[in-house]
Amino acid sequence: MSDPLVPPEETPPAEGSIAEAHEERPDGGLWEHPRLWLWLIAAGAVLVAAFFIARVISL
């Protein structure tokens, strides 16, 4: 006898899974680029340091 057809959204009973399917997160995104964030933080630190160095030199 053939297996009964199962709708695409449901897990076939032979697999024995009762968990819901979950959507996978897409690759990339704003928070998954640590080099960009590191560069931005380092550039900001250099700008702040340059400001204070310029103040000290101008005294």
mmCIF file with all atom_site columns, C-alpha atoms in Angstrom:
data_model
loop_
_atom_site.group_PDB
_atom_site.id
_atom_site.type_symbol
_atom_site.label_atom_id
_atom_site.label_alt_id
_atom_site.label_comp_id
_atom_site.label_asym_id
_atom_site.label_entity_id
_atom_site.label_seq_id
_atom_site.pdbx_PDB_ins_code
_atom_site.Cartn_x
_atom_site.Cartn_y
_atom_site.Cartn_z
_atom_site.occupancy
_atom_site.B_iso_or_equiv
_atom_site.pdbx_formal_charge
_atom_site.auth_seq_id
_atom_site.auth_comp_id
_atom_site.auth_asym_id
_atom_site.auth_atom_id
_atom_site.pdbx_PDB_model_num
ATOM 1  C CA . MET A 1 1  ? 0.000  0.000  0.000  1.00 0.00 ? 1  MET A CA 1
ATOM 2  C CA . SER A 1 2  ? 1.313  3.503  -0.807 1.00 0.00 ? 2  SER A CA 1
ATOM 3  C CA . ASP A 1 3  ? 1.964  6.220  1.769  1.00 0.00 ? 3  ASP A CA 1
ATOM 4  C CA . PRO A 1 4  ? -0.778 8.852  2.125  1.00 0.00 ? 4  PRO A CA 1
ATOM 5  C CA . LEU A 1 5  ? 0.060  12.299 0.759  1.00 0.00 ? 5  LEU A CA 1
ATOM 6  C CA . VAL A 1 6  ? 0.985  14.886 3.376  1.00 0.00 ? 6  VAL A CA 1
ATOM 7  C CA . PRO A 1 7  ? 0.436  18.628 2.817  1.00 0.00 ? 7  PRO A CA 1
ATOM 8  C CA . PRO A 1 8  ? 3.710  20.563 2.293  1.00 0.00 ? 8  PRO A CA 1
ATOM 9  C CA . GLU A 1 9  ? 3.403  22.441 5.608  1.00 0.00 ? 9  GLU A CA 1
ATOM 10 C CA . GLU A 1 10 ? 3.230  19.303 7.717  1.00 0.00 ? 10 GLU A CA 1
ATOM 11 C CA . THR A 1 11 ? 5.894  16.841 8.751  1.00 0.00 ? 11 THR A CA 1
ATOM 12 C CA . PRO A 1 12 ? 5.221  13.328 7.533  1.00 0.00 ? 12 PRO A CA 1
ATOM 13 C CA . PRO A 1 13 ? 4.307  11.052 10.438 1.00 0.00 ? 13 PRO A CA 1
ATOM 14 C CA . ALA A 1 14 ? 7.166  8.667  9.589  1.00 0.00 ? 14 ALA A CA 1
ATOM 15 C CA . GLU A 1 15 ? 9.723  11.307 10.663 1.00 0.00 ? 15 GLU A CA 1
ATOM 16 C CA . GLY A 1 16 ? 8.219  11.549 14.126 1.00 0.00 ? 16 GLY A CA 1
ATOM 17 C CA . SER A 1 17 ? 8.847  15.267 14.554 1.00 0.00 ? 17 SER A CA 1
ATOM 18 C CA . ILE A 1 18 ? 6.308  17.386 16.412 1.00 0.00 ? 18 ILE A CA 1
ATOM 19 C CA . ALA A 1 19 ? 8.348  20.604 16.269 1.00 0.00 ? 19 ALA A CA 1
ATOM 20 C CA . GLU A 1 20 ? 7.263  23.532 14.151 1.00 0.00 ? 20 GLU A CA 1
ATOM 21 C CA . ALA A 1 21 ? 9.445  24.490 11.215 1.00 0.00 ? 21 ALA A CA 1
ATOM 22 C CA . HIS A 1 22 ? 11.241 27.784 11.801 1.00 0.00 ? 22 HIS A CA 1
ATOM 23 C CA . GLU A 1 23 ? 12.400 30.357 9.316  1.00 0.00 ? 23 GLU A CA 1
ATOM 24 C CA . GLU A 1 24 ? 16.142 30.708 8.999  1.00 0.00 ? 24 GLU A CA 1
ATOM 25 C CA . ARG A 1 25 ? 17.598 34.138 9.456  1.00 0.00 ? 25 ARG A CA 1
ATOM 26 C CA . PRO A 1 26 ? 19.004 35.600 6.225  1.00 0.00 ? 26 PRO A CA 1
ATOM 27 C CA . ASP A 1 27 ? 22.766 35.912 6.007  1.00 0.00 ? 27 ASP A CA 1
ATOM 28 C CA . GLY A 1 28 ? 24.365 39.288 6.464  1.00 0.00 ? 28 GLY A CA 1
ATOM 29 C CA . GLY A 1 29 ? 22.689 42.187 8.152  1.00 0.00 ? 29 GLY A CA 1
ATOM 30 C CA . LEU A 1 30 ? 23.846 45.213 10.052 1.00 0.00 ? 30 LEU A CA 1
ATOM 31 C CA . TRP A 1 31 ? 25.158 43.459 13.167 1.00 0.00 ? 31 TRP A CA 1
ATOM 32 C CA . GLU A 1 32 ? 27.074 40.738 11.376 1.00 0.00 ? 32 GLU A CA 1
ATOM 33 C CA . HIS A 1 33 ? 29.932 42.918 10.140 1.00 0.00 ? 33 HIS A CA 1
ATOM 34 C CA . PRO A 1 34 ? 32.359 43.259 13.077 1.00 0.00 ? 34 PRO A CA 1
ATOM 35 C CA . ARG A 1 35 ? 35.144 44.716 10.913 1.00 0.00 ? 35 ARG A CA 1
ATOM 36 C CA . LEU A 1 36 ? 32.935 47.661 9.948  1.00 0.00 ? 36 LEU A CA 1
ATOM 37 C CA . TRP A 1 37 ? 32.020 48.358 13.575 1.00 0.00 ? 37 TRP A CA 1
ATOM 38 C CA . LEU A 1 38 ? 35.664 48.021 14.669 1.00 0.00 ? 38 LEU A CA 1
ATOM 39 C CA . TRP A 1 39 ? 36.721 50.465 11.953 1.00 0.00 ? 39 TRP A CA 1
ATOM 40 C CA . LEU A 1 40 ? 34.033 52.982 12.951 1.00 0.00 ? 40 LEU A CA 1
ATOM 41 C CA . ILE A 1 41 ? 34.991 52.802 16.644 1.00 0.00 ? 41 ILE A CA 1
ATOM 42 C CA . ALA A 1 42 ? 38.701 53.134 15.852 1.00 0.00 ? 42 ALA A CA 1
ATOM 43 C CA . ALA A 1 43 ? 38.068 56.088 13.522 1.00 0.00 ? 43 ALA A CA 1
ATOM 44 C CA . GLY A 1 44 ? 35.992 57.806 16.218 1.00 0.00 ? 44 GLY A CA 1
ATOM 45 C CA . ALA A 1 45 ? 38.724 57.251 18.792 1.00 0.00 ? 45 ALA A CA 1
ATOM 46 C CA . VAL A 1 46 ? 41.330 58.726 16.434 1.00 0.00 ? 46 VAL A CA 1
ATOM 47 C CA . LEU A 1 47 ? 39.137 61.788 15.817 1.00 0.00 ? 47 LEU A CA 1
ATOM 48 C CA . VAL A 1 48 ? 38.650 62.379 19.555 1.00 0.00 ? 48 VAL A CA 1
ATOM 49 C CA . ALA A 1 49 ? 42.379 61.930 20.187 1.00 0.00 ? 49 ALA A CA 1
ATOM 50 C CA . ALA A 1 50 ? 43.210 64.331 17.339 1.00 0.00 ? 50 ALA A CA 1
ATOM 51 C CA . PHE A 1 51 ? 40.892 66.932 18.871 1.00 0.00 ? 51 PHE A CA 1
ATOM 52 C CA . PHE A 1 52 ? 42.680 66.778 22.220 1.00 0.00 ? 52 PHE A CA 1
ATOM 53 C CA . ILE A 1 53 ? 46.121 66.755 20.613 1.00 0.00 ? 53 ILE A CA 1
ATOM 54 C CA . ALA A 1 54 ? 45.156 69.874 18.640 1.00 0.00 ? 54 ALA A CA 1
ATOM 55 C CA . ARG A 1 55 ? 43.972 71.559 21.844 1.00 0.00 ? 55 ARG A CA 1
ATOM 56 C CA . VAL A 1 56 ? 47.246 70.769 23.623 1.00 0.00 ? 56 VAL A CA 1
ATOM 57 C CA . ILE A 1 57 ? 49.334 72.052 20.694 1.00 0.00 ? 57 ILE A CA 1
ATOM 58 C CA . SER A 1 58 ? 47.305 75.272 20.443 1.00 0.00 ? 58 SER A CA 1
ATOM 59 C CA . LEU A 1 59 ? 47.983 76.250 24.080 1.00 0.00 ? 59 LEU A CA 1
#
